[in-house]
mmCIF file of C-alpha atoms in Angstrom:
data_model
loop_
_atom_site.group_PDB
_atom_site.id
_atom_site.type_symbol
_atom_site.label_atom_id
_atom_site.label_comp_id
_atom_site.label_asym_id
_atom_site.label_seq_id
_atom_site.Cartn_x
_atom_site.Cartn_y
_atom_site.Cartn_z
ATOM 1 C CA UNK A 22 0.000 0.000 0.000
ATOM 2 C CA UNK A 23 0.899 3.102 -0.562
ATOM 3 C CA UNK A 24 1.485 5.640 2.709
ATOM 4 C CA UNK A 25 2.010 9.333 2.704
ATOM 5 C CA UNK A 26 3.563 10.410 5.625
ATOM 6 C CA UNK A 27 2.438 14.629 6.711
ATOM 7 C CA UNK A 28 4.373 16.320 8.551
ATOM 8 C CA UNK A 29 3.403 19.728 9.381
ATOM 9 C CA UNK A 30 5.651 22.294 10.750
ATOM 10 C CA UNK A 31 5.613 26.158 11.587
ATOM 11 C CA UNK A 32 8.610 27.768 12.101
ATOM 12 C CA UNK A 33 10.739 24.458 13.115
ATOM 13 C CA UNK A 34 14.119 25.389 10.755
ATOM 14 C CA UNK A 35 15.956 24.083 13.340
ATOM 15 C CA UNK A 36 14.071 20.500 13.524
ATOM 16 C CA UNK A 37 13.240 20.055 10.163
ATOM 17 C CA UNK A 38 16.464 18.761 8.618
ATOM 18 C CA UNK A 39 16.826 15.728 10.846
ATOM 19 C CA UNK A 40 12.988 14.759 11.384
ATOM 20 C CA UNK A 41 13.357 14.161 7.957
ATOM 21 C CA UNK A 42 16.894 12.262 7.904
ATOM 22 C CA UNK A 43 15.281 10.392 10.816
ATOM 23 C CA UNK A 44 11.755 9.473 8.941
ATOM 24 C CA UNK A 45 14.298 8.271 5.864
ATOM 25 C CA UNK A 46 16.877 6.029 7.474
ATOM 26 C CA UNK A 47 13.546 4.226 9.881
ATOM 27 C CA UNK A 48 11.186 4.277 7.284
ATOM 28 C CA UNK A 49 12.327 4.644 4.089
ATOM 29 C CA UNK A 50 9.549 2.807 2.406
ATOM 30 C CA UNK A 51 6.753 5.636 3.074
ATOM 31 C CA UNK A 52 6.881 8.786 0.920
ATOM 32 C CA UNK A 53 6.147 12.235 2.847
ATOM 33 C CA UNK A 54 5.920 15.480 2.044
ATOM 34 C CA UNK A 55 6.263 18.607 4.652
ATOM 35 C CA UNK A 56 3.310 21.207 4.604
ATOM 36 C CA UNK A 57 5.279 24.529 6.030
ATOM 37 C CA UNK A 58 2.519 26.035 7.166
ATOM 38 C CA UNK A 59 3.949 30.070 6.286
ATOM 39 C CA UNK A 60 6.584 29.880 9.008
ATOM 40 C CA UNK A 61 8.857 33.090 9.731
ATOM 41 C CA UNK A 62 11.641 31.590 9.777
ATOM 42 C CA UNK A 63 13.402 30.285 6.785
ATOM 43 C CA UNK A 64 11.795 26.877 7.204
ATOM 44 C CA UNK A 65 11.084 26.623 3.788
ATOM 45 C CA UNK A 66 14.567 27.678 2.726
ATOM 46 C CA UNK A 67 15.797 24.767 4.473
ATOM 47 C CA UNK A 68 13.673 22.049 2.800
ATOM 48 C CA UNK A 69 14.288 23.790 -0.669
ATOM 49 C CA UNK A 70 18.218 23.492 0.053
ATOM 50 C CA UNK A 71 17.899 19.690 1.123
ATOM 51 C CA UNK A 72 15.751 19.066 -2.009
ATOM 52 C CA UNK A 73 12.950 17.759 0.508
ATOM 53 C CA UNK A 74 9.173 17.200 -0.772
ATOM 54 C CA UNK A 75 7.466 20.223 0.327
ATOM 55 C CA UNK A 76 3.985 22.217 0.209
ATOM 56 C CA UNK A 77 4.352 25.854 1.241
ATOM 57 C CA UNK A 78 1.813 27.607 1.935
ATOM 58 C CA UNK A 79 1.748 31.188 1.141
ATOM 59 C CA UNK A 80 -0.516 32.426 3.570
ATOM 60 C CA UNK A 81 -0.732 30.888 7.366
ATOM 61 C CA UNK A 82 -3.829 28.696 8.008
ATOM 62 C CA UNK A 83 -2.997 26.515 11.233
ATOM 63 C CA UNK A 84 -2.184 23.453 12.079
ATOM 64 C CA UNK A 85 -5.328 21.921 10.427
ATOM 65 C CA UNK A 86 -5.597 24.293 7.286
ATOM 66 C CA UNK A 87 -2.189 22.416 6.709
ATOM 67 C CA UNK A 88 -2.414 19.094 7.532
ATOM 68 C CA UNK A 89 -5.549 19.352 5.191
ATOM 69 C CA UNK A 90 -3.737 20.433 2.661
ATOM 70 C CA UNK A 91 -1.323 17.729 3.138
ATOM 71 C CA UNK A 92 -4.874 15.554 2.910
ATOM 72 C CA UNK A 93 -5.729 16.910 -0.264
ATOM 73 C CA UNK A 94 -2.131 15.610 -1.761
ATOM 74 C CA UNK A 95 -2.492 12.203 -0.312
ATOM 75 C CA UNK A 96 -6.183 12.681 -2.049
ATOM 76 C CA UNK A 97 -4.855 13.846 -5.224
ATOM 77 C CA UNK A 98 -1.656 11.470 -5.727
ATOM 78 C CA UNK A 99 -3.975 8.284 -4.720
ATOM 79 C CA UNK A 100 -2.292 7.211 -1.288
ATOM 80 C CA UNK A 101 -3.852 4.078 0.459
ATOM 81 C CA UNK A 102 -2.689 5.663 4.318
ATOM 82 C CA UNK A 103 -2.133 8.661 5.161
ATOM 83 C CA UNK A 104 0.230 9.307 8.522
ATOM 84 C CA UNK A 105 0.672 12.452 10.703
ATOM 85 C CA UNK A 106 3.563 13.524 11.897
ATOM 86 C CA UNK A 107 4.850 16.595 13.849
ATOM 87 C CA UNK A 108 7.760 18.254 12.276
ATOM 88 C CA UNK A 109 9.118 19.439 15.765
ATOM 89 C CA UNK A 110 10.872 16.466 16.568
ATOM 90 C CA UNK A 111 8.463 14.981 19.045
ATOM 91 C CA UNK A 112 7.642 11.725 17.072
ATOM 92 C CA UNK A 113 9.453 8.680 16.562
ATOM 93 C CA UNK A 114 10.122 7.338 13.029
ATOM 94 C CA UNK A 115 10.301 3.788 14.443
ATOM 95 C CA UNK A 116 6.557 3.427 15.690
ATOM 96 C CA UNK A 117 5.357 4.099 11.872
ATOM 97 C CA UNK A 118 4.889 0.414 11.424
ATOM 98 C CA UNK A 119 3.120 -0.050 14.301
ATOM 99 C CA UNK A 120 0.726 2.944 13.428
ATOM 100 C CA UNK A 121 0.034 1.727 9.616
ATOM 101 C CA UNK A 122 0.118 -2.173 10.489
ATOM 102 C CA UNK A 123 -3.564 -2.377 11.574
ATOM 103 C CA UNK A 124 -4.816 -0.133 8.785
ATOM 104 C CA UNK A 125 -2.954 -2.788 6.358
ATOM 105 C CA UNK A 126 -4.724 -5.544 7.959
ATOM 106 C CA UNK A 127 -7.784 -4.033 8.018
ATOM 107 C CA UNK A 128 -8.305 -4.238 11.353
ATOM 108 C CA UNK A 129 -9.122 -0.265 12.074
ATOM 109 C CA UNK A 130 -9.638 2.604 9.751
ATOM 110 C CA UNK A 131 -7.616 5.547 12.112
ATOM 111 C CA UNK A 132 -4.866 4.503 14.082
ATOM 112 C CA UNK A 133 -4.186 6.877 17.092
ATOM 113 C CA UNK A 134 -0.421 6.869 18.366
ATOM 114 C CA UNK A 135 -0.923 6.934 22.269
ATOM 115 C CA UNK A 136 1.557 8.112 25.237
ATOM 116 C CA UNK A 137 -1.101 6.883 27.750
ATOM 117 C CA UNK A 138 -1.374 3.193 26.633
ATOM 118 C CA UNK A 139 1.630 2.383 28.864
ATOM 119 C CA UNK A 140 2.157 5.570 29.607
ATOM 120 C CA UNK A 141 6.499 5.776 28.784
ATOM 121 C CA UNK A 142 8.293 8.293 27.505
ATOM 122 C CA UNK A 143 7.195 12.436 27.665
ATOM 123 C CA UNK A 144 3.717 11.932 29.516
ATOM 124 C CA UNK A 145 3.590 16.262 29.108
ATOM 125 C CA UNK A 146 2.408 18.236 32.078
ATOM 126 C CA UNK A 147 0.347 17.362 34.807
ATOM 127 C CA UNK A 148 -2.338 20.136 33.694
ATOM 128 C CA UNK A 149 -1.949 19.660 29.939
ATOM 129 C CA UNK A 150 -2.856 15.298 30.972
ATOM 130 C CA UNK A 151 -5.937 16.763 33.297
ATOM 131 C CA UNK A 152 -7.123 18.543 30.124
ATOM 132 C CA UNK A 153 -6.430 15.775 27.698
ATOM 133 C CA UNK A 154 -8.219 13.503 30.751
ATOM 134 C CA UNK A 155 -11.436 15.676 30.417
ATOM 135 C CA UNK A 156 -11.552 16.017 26.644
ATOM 136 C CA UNK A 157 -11.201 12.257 26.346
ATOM 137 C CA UNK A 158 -14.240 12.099 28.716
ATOM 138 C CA UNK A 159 -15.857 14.471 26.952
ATOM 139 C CA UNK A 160 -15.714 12.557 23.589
ATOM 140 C CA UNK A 161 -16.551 9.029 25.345
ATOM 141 C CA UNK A 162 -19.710 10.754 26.618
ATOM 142 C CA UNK A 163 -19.930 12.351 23.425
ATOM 143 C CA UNK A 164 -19.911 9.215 21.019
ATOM 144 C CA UNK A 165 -19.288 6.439 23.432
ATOM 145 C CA UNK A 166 -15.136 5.553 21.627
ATOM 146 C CA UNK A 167 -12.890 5.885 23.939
ATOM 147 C CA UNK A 168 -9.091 7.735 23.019
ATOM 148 C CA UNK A 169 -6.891 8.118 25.631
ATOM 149 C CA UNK A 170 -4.423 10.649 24.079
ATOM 150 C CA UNK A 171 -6.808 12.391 22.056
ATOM 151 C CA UNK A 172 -4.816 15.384 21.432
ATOM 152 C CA UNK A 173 -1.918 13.182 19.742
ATOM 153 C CA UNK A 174 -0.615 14.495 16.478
ATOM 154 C CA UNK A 175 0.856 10.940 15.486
ATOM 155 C CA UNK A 176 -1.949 9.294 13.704
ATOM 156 C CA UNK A 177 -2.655 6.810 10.748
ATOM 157 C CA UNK A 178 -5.631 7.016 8.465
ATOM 158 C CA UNK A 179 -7.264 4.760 5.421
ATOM 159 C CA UNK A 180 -8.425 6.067 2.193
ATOM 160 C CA UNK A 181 -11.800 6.543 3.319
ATOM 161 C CA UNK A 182 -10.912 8.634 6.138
ATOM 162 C CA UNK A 183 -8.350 10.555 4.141
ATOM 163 C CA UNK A 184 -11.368 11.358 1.623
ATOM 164 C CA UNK A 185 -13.332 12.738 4.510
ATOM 165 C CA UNK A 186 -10.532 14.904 5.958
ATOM 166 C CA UNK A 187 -9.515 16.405 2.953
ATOM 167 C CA UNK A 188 -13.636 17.441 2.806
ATOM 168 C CA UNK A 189 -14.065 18.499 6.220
ATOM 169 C CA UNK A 190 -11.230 19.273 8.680
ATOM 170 C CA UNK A 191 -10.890 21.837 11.644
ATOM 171 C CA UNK A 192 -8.680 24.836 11.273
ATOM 172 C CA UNK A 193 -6.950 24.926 14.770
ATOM 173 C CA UNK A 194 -6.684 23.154 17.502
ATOM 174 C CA UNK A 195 -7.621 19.655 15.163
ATOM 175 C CA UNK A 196 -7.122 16.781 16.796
ATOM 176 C CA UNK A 197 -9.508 16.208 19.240
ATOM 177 C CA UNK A 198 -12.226 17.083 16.954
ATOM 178 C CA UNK A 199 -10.522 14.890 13.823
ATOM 179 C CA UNK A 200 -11.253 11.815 16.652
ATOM 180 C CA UNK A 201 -14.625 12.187 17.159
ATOM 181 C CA UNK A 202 -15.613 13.589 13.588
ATOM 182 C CA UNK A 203 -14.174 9.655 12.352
ATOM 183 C CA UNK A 204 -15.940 7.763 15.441
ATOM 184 C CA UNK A 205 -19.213 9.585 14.005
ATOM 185 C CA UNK A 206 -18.566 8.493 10.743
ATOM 186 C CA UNK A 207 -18.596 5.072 12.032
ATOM 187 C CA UNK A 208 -14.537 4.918 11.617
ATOM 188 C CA UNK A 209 -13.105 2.166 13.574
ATOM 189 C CA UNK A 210 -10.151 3.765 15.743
ATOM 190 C CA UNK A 211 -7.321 1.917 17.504
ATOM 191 C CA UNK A 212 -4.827 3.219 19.757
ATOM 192 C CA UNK A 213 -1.441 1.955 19.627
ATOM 193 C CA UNK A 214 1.363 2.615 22.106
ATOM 194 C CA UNK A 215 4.358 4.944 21.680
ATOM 195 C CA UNK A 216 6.728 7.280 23.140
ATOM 196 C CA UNK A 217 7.141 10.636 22.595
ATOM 197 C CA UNK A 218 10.022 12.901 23.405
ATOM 198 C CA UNK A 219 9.972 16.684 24.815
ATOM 199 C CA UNK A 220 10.470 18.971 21.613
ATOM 200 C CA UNK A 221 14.201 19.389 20.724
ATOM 201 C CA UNK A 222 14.226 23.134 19.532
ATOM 202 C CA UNK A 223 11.713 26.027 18.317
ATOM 203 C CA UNK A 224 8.691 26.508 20.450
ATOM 204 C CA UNK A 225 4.991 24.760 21.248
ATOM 205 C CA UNK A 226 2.341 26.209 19.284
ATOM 206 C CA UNK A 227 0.346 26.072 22.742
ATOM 207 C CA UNK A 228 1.505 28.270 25.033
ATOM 208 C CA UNK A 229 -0.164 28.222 28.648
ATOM 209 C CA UNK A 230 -2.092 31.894 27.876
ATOM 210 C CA UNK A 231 -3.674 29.535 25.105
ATOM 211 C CA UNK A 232 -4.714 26.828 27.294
ATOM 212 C CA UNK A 233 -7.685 28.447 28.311
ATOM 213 C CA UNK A 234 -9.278 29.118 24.756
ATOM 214 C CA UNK A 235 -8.103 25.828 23.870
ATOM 215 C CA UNK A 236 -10.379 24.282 26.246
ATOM 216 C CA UNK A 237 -13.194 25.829 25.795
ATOM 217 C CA UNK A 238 -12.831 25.853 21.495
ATOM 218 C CA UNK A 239 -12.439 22.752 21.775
ATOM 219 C CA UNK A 240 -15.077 21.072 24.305
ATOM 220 C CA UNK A 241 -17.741 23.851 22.544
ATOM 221 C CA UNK A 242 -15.851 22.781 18.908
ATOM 222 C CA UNK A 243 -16.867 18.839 19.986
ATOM 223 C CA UNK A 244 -20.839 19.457 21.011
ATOM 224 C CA UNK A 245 -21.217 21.270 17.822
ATOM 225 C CA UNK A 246 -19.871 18.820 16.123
ATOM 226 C CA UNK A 247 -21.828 15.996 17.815
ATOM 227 C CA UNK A 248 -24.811 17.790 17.704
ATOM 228 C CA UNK A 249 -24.555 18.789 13.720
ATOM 229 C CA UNK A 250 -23.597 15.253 12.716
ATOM 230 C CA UNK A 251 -26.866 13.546 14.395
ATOM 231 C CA UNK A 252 -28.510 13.285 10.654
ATOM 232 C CA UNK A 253 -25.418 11.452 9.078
ATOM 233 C CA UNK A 254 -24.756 8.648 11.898
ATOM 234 C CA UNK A 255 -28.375 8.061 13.258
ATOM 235 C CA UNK B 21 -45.063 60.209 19.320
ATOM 236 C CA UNK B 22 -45.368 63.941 18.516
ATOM 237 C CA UNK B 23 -45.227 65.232 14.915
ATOM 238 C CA UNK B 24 -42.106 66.727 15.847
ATOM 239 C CA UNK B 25 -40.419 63.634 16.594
ATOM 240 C CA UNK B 26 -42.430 61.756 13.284
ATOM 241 C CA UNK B 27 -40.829 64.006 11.016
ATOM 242 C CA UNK B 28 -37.333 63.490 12.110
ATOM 243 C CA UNK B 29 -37.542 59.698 11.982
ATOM 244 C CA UNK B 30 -38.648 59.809 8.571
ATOM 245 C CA UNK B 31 -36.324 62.160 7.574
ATOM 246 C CA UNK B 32 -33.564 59.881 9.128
ATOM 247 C CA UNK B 33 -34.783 56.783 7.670
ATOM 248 C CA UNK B 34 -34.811 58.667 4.093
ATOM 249 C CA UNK B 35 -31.004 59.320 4.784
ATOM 250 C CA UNK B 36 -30.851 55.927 5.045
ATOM 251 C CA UNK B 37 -32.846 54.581 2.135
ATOM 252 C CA UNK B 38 -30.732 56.845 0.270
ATOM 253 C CA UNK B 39 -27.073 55.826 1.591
ATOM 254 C CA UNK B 40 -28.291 52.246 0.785
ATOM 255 C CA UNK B 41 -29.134 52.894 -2.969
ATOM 256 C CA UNK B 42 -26.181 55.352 -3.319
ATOM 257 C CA UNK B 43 -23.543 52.158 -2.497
ATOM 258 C CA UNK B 44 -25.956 49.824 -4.419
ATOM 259 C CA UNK B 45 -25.508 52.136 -7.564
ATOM 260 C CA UNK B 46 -21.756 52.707 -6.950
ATOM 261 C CA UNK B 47 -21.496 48.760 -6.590
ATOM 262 C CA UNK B 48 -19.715 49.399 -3.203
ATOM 263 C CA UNK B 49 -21.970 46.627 -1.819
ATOM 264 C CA UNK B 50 -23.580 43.738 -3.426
ATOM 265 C CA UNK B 51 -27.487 43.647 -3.426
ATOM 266 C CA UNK B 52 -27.366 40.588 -1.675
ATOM 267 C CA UNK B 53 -25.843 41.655 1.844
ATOM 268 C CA UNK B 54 -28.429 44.658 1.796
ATOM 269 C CA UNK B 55 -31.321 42.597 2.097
ATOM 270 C CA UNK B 56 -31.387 42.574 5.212
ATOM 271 C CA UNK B 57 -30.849 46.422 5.958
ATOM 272 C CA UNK B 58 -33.774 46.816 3.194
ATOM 273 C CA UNK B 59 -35.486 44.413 5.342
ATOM 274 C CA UNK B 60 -35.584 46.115 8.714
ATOM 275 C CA UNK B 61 -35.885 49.572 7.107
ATOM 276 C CA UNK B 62 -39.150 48.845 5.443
ATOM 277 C CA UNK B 63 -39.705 48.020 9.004
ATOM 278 C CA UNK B 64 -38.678 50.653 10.113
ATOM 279 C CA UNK B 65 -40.550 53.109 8.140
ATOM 280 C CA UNK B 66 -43.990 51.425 8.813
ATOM 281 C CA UNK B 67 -43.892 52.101 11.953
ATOM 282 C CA UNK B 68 -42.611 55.501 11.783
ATOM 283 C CA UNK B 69 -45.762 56.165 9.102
ATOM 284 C CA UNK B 70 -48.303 54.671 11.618
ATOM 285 C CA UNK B 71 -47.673 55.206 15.337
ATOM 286 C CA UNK B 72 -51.018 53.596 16.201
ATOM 287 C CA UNK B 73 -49.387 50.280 15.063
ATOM 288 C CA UNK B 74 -45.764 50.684 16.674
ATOM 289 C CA UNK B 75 -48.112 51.460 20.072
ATOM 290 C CA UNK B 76 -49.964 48.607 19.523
ATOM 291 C CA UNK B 77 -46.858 46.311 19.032
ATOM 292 C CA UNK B 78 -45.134 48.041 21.972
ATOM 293 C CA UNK B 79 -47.925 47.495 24.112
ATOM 294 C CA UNK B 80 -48.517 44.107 23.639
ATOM 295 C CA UNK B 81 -44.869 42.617 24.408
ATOM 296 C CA UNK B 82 -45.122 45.042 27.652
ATOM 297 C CA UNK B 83 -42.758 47.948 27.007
ATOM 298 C CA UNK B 84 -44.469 50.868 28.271
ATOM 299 C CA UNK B 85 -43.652 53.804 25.877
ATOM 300 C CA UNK B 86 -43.581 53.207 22.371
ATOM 301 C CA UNK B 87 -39.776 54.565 21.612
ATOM 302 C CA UNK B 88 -38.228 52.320 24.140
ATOM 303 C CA UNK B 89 -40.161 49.689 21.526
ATOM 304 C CA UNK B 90 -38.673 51.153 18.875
ATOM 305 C CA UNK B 91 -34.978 51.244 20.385
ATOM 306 C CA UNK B 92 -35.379 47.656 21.251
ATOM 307 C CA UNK B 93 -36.141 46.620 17.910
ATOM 308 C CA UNK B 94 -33.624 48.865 16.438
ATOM 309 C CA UNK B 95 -30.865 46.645 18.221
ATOM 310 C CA UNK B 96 -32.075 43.479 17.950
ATOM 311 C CA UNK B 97 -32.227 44.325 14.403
ATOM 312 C CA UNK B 98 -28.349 45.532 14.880
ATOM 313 C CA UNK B 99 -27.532 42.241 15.947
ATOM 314 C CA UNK B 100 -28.786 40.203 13.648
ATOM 315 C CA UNK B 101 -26.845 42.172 11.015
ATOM 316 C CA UNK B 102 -24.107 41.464 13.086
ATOM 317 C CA UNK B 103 -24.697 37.925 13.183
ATOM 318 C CA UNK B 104 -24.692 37.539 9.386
ATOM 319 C CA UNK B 105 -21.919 39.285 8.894
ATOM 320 C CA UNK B 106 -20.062 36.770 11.163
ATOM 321 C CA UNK B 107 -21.189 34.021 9.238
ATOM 322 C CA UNK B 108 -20.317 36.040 5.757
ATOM 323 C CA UNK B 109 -16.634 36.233 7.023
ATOM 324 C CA UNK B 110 -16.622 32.742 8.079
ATOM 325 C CA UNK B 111 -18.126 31.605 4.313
ATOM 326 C CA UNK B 112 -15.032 34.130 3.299
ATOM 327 C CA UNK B 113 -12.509 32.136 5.821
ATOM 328 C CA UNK B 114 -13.310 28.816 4.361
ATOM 329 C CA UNK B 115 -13.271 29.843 0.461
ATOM 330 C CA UNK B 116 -10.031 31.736 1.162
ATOM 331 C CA UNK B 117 -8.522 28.749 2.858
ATOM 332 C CA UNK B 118 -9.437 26.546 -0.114
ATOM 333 C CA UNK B 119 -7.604 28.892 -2.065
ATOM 334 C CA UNK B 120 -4.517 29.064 -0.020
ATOM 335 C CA UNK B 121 -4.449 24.952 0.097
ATOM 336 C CA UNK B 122 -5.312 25.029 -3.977
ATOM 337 C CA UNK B 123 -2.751 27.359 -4.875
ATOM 338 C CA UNK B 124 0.287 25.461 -2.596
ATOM 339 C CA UNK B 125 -0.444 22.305 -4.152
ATOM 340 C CA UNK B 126 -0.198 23.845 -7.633
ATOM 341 C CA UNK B 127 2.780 25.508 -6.149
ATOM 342 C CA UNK B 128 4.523 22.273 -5.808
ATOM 343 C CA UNK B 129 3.512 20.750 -8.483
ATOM 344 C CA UNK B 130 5.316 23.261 -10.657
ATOM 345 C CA UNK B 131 8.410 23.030 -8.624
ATOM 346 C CA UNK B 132 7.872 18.953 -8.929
ATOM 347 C CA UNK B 133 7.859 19.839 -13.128
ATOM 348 C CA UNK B 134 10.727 22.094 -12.928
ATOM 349 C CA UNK B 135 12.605 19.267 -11.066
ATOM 350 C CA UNK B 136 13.320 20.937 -8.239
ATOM 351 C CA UNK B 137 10.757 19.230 -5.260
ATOM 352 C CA UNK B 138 11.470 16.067 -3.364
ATOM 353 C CA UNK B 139 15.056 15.420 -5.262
ATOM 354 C CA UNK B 140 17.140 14.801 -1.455
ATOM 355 C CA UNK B 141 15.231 12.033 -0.311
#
């Protein structure tokens, strides 16, 4: 099968060079491509000079205008899976097999990489795991799946799913809402265990002042969303 | 209302009629957003032609004079404008973000035909 690897990143010049080494000496089977998402620094630059495959985009959309865009490629170039994968460093080439294997079996349609399956490696803050606690009750409640790590930007989709995303996506602050927009549509998700290290250089697009209006985007983001997609799941 | 105060209002609300049709003509604004000020003028301007009726209205949701009526409509009428102009700019958001993501994928695709995308790895 064929699997696209999307790795967003904003303003991660420093990182990008040697996620990229790293995804092509683990995994060089997988094709990627790095949506730079308008950064200010010369991220860009540095994938032109390394003759990496790159979408720029010319005008700054957020973390899910991009990885939607990276959607839309997968969409366009045919691409069986389609993986997500943070350009900052934080993700681990060598848990890509694990994320795509049950997709290639056919044994789930999203594939959610998880820090709190057995909990090892960066576990992140005790208030940023209270949050992520509370928005993966508030999705169980919400559609009865349960994620653990449902703000986890290493994930694995099918075809199907990659179709829908491309259509329909969330322009910050994703992830949480990507979950239970596929358990709606009656995707099967998995989680999968795997570590995740603190970010080796740049800086978090979250910043504590953010936290707040994270929270509440979000949680208001997810009953929208539950309560607009009533007519398509019964 | 006195006729004082009648003639004023309609005065104002021809200033406004007016302004409309001036940026309609000009093409500063397209017919289609002015509906709705059309809308709540006409409004308006019935009720500023027959007090009887904006007394009657006024009276019957229990506001006791009719111009506090008429001030309460006047904003809820505000924010519904308001309101559709939020979801205008959000219709704008989502077409301009198509063609951001449109444009970068055409964007590499001529740097792919050039040969220059994708040749490190």
């Amino acid at each position: 099968m064929k699997v696209l690897m999307i790795i967003p990143a904003y303003n991660e010049a420093e990182n990008i060079a040697a996620v990229i080494r790293h995804l092509a000496a683990e995994a060089p089977e997988v094709d990627y491509v790095v949506v730079n998402d308008c950064s200010k620094d010369s991220t860009a630059a540095v994938c032109k000079e390394n003759g990496f495959h790159l979408i720029s985009l010319p005008i700054n959309l957020g973390i899910g205008g991009g990885v939607q865009t990276g959607y839309l490629y997968a969409l366009e170039k045919g691409y069986d899976i389609a993986v997500q994968f943070d350009g900052d460093g934080q993700h681990d080439a060598a848990y890509i097999k694990d994320l795509i294997a049950p997709i290639e079996s056919g044994q789930a349609d999203v594939v959610i990489g998880s820090r709190f399956v057995e909990n090892k490696g960066f576990q992140s803050s005790a208030a940023r795991r209270f949050g992520i606690r509370f928005l993966s009750g508030l999705i169980k409640l919400l559609c009865g799946v349960r994620v653990r790590d449902v703000t986890s930007g290493m994930r694995a989709v099918n075809r199907g799913m990659i179709e829908k995303f491309a259509q329909n996506y969330a322009q910050d602050y994703p992830e949480p809402e990507a979950i239970l927009f596929s358990a709606l549509a009656h995707a099967r998700i998995m989680e999968v265990p795997v570590q995740m290290r603190e970010r080796q250089g740049g800086t978090s697009s979250i910043n504590l002042v953010r936290s707040m209006y994270y929270m509440v985007k979000v949680s208001i983001a997810l009953m929208v969303a539950r309560v607009s997609m009533r007519g398509e799941c019964g | 209302m006195t006729a004082r105060l009648q003639f004023f209002l309609l005065s104002a609300l021809g200033v406004y009629f007016i302004l409309i049709f001036y940026l309609l003509t000009k093409k500063r604004i397209n017919l289609k957003y002015t509906l709705l000020w059309l809308a709540f003028g006409v409004v308006m301007l019935v009720f500023a032609a027959f007090p009887q009726l904006l007394r009657i209205c006024t009276e019957f949701v229990g506001v006791e004079t009719p111009m506090n009526g008429l001030f309460a409509m006047l904003i809820f009428a505000v924010l519904v404008i308001l309101m559709s102009l939020t979801a205008i700019v959000s219709k704008l958001n989502e077409k301009s973000k198509r063609i951001i993501q449109a444009l970068a994928l055409l964007e590499k695709r001529v740097r792919e035909l050039e040969g220059k995308d994708g040749k490190g790895t």
